[in-house]
Tab-separated table of C-alpha atoms in Angstrom:
chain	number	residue	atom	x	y	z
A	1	UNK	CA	3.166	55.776	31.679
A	2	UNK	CA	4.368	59.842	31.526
A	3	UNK	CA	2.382	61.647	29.331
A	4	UNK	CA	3.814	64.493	26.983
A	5	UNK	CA	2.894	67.759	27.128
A	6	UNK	CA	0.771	68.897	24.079
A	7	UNK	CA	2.829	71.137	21.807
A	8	UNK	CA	1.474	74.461	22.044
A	9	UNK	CA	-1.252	75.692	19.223
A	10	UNK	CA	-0.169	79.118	19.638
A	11	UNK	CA	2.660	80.296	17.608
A	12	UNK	CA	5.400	81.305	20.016
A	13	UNK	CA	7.507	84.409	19.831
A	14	UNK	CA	11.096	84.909	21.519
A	15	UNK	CA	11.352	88.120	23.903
A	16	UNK	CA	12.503	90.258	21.063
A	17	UNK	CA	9.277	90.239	19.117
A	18	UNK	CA	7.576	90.605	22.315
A	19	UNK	CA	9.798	93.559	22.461
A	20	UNK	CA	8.536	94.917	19.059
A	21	UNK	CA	5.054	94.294	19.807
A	22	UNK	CA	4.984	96.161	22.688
A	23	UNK	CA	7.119	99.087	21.544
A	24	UNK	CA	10.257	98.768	23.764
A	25	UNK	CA	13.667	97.343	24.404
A	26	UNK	CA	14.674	93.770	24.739
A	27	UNK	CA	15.966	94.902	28.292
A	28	UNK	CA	12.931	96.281	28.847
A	29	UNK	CA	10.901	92.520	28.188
A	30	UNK	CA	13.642	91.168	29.828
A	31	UNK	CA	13.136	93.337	33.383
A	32	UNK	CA	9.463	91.897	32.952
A	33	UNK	CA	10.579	88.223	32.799
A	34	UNK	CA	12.455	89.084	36.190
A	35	UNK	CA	9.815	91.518	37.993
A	36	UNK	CA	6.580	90.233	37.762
A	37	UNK	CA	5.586	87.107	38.246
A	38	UNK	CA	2.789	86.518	36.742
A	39	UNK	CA	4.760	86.948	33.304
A	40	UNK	CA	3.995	83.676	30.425
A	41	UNK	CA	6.111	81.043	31.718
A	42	UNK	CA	8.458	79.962	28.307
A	43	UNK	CA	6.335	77.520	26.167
A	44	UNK	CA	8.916	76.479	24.452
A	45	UNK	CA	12.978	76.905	23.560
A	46	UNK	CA	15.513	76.588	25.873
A	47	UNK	CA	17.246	78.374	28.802
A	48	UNK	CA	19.354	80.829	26.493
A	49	UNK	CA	16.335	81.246	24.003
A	50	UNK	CA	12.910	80.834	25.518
A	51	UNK	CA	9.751	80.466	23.354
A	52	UNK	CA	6.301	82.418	24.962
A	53	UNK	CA	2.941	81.485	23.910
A	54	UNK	CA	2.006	84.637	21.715
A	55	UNK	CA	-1.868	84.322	22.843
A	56	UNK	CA	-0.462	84.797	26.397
A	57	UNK	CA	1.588	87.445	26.048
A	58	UNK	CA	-0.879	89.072	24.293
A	59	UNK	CA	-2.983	88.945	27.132
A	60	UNK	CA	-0.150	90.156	29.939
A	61	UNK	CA	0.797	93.327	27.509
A	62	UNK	CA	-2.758	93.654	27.333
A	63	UNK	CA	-3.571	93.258	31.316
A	64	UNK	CA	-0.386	95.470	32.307
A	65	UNK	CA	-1.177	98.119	29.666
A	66	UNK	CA	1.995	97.573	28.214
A	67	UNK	CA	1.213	96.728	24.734
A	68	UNK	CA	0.911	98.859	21.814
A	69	UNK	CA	-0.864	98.482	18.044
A	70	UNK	CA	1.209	95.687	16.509
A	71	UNK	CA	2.237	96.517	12.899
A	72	UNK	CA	1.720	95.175	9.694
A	73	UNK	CA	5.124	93.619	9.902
A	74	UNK	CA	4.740	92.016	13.185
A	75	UNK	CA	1.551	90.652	12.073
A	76	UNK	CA	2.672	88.876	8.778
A	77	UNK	CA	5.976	87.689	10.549
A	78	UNK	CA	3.395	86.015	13.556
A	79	UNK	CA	1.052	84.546	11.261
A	80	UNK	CA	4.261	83.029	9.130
A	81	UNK	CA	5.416	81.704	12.520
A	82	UNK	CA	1.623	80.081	13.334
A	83	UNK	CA	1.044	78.573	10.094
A	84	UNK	CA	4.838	76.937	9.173
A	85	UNK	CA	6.378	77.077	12.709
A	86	UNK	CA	9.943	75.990	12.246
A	87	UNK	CA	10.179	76.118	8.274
A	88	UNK	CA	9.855	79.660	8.623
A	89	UNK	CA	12.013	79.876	5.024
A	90	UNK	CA	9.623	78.222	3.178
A	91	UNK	CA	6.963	80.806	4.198
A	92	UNK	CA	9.133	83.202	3.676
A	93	UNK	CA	9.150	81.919	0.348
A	94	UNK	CA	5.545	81.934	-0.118
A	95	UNK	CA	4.844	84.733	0.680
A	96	UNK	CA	7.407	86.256	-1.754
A	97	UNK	CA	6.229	84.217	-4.764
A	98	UNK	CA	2.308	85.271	-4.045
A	99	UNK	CA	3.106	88.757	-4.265
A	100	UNK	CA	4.718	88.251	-7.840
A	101	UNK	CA	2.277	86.100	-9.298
A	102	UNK	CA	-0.938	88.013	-10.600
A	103	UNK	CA	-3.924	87.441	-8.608
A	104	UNK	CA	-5.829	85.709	-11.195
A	105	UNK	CA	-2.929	82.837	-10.971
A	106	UNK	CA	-3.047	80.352	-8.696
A	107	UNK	CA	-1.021	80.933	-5.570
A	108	UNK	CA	0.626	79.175	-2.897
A	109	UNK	CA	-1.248	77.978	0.086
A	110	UNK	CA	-0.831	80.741	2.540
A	111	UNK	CA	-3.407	81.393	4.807
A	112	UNK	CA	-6.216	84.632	4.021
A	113	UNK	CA	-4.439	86.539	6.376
A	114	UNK	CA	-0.544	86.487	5.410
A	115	UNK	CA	-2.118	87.063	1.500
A	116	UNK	CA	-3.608	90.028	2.821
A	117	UNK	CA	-1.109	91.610	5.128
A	118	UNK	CA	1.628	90.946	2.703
A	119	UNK	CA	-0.474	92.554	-0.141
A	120	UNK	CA	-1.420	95.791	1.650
A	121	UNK	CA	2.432	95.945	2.360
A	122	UNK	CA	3.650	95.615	-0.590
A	123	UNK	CA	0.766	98.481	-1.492
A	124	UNK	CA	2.398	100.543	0.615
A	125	UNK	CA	5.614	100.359	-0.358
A	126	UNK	CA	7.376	97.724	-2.537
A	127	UNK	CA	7.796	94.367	-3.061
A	128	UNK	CA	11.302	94.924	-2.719
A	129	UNK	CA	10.632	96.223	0.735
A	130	UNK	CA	8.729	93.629	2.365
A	131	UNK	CA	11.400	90.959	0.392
A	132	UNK	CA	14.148	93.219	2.735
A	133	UNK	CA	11.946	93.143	5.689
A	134	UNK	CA	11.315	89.728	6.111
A	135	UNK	CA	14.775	88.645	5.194
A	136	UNK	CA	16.284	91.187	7.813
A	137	UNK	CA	13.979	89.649	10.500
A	138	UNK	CA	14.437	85.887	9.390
A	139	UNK	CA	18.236	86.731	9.607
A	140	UNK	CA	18.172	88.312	13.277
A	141	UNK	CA	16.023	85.397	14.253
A	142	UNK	CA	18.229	82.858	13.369
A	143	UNK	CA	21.183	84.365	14.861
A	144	UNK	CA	19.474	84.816	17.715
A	145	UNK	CA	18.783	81.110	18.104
A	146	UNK	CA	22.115	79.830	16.773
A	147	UNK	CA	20.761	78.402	13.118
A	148	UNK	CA	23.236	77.722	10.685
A	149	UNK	CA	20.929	79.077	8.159
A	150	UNK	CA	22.745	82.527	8.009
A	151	UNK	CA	26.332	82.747	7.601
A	152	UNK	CA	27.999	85.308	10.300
A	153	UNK	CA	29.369	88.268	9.151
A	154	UNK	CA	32.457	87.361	10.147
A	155	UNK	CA	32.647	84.247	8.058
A	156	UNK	CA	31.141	86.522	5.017
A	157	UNK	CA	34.301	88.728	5.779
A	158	UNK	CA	37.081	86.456	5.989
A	159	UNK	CA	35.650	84.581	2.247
A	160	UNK	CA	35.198	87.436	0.650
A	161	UNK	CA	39.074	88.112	1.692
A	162	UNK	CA	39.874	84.842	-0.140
A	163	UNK	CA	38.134	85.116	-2.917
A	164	UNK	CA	38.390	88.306	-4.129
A	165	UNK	CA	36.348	89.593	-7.303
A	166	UNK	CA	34.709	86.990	-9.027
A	167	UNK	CA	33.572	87.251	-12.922
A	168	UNK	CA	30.093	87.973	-13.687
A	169	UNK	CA	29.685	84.917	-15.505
A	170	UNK	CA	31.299	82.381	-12.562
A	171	UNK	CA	29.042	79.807	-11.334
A	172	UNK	CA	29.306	79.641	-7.264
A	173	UNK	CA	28.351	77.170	-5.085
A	174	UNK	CA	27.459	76.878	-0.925
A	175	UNK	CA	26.241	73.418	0.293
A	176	UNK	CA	24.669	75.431	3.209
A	177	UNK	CA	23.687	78.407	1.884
A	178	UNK	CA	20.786	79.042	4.050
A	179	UNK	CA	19.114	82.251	2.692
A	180	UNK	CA	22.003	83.038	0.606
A	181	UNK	CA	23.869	85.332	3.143
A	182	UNK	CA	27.458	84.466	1.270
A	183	UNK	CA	26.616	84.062	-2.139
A	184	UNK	CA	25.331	87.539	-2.412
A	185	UNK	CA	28.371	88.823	-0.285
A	186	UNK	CA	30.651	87.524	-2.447
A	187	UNK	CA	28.706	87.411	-6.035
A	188	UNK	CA	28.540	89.377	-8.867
A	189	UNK	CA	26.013	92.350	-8.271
């Protein structure tokens, strides 16, 4: 009887946050993938959008003296990606309601670490800002992969074409909103 590989424990990161961890260009990870061979074999993904362990790469930046002090931003979004993997959004989520609920209240389950990172962010600058940041990255994620959870610019274009202005007080509705991408395109501000 063939045996299935484990699924990895590590979260998994695609070459562009390897990219940001290490301070460089996507071209620049991808030049590693091709010139060194003892590069983290792809964990995960597919052809067009491999997966690395992050524990691994980690380890290569680290051996190669390629890596560089990972930010607060790269941190929360790696720890989101460990602890709910592919229902990134509802972390996302999380992580958002926690920072507007007092302290004292009871909070959602996020792991010590994503409460902290995402508090000492939002100390540093806004709630607002690590709402943006997150969203931003979630977005280029999924487009990277091919998700249907963002709607292309394109398609935000040619419906807001169609539709025009709509009242302050209309009531709109997308049966695959994803994050919202369209309704706030074509909303009332």
């Amino acid at each position: 009887m063939a045996q299935t590989p484990a699924a990895p424990t590590n979260p998994l990161v695609t070459g562009s946050e390897i990219a940001r961890i290490a301070g460089v260009t996507r071209a620049a990870v991808s030049n590693w993938r091709r010139r060194y061979d003892d590069f983290p074999a792809p964990a995960g993904g597919g052809a067009n959008s491999p997966l690395y362990d992050l524990a691994e790469v980690r380890a290569w930046l680290e051996t190669q003296r390629k890596g560089q002090d990972v930010t607060d931003e790269v941190q929360l979004w790696q720890e989101l990606r460990g602890a709910y993997g592919d229902d990134i959004l509802r972390g996302l989520g999380d992580v958002l309601q926690t920072l507007a609920t007092p302290e004292e209240r009871k909070q959602a389950a996020l792991p010590d670490a994503v409460i902290h990172l995402a508090r000492r962010m939002a100390q540093e600058g806004s709630l607002s800002d690590v709402a943006q940041g997150l969203a931003e990255r979630f977005t280029e994620s999924v487009r990277r992969t091919g998700s249907d959870q963002v709607s292309s610019p394109r398609l935000v274009r040619a419906v807001q074409q169609c539709v025009g202005d709509v009242p302050d007080d209309a009531v709109l509705f997308d049966p695959a909103c994803g994050i919202g991408t369209l309704l706030l395109a074509v909303g009332a501000d």
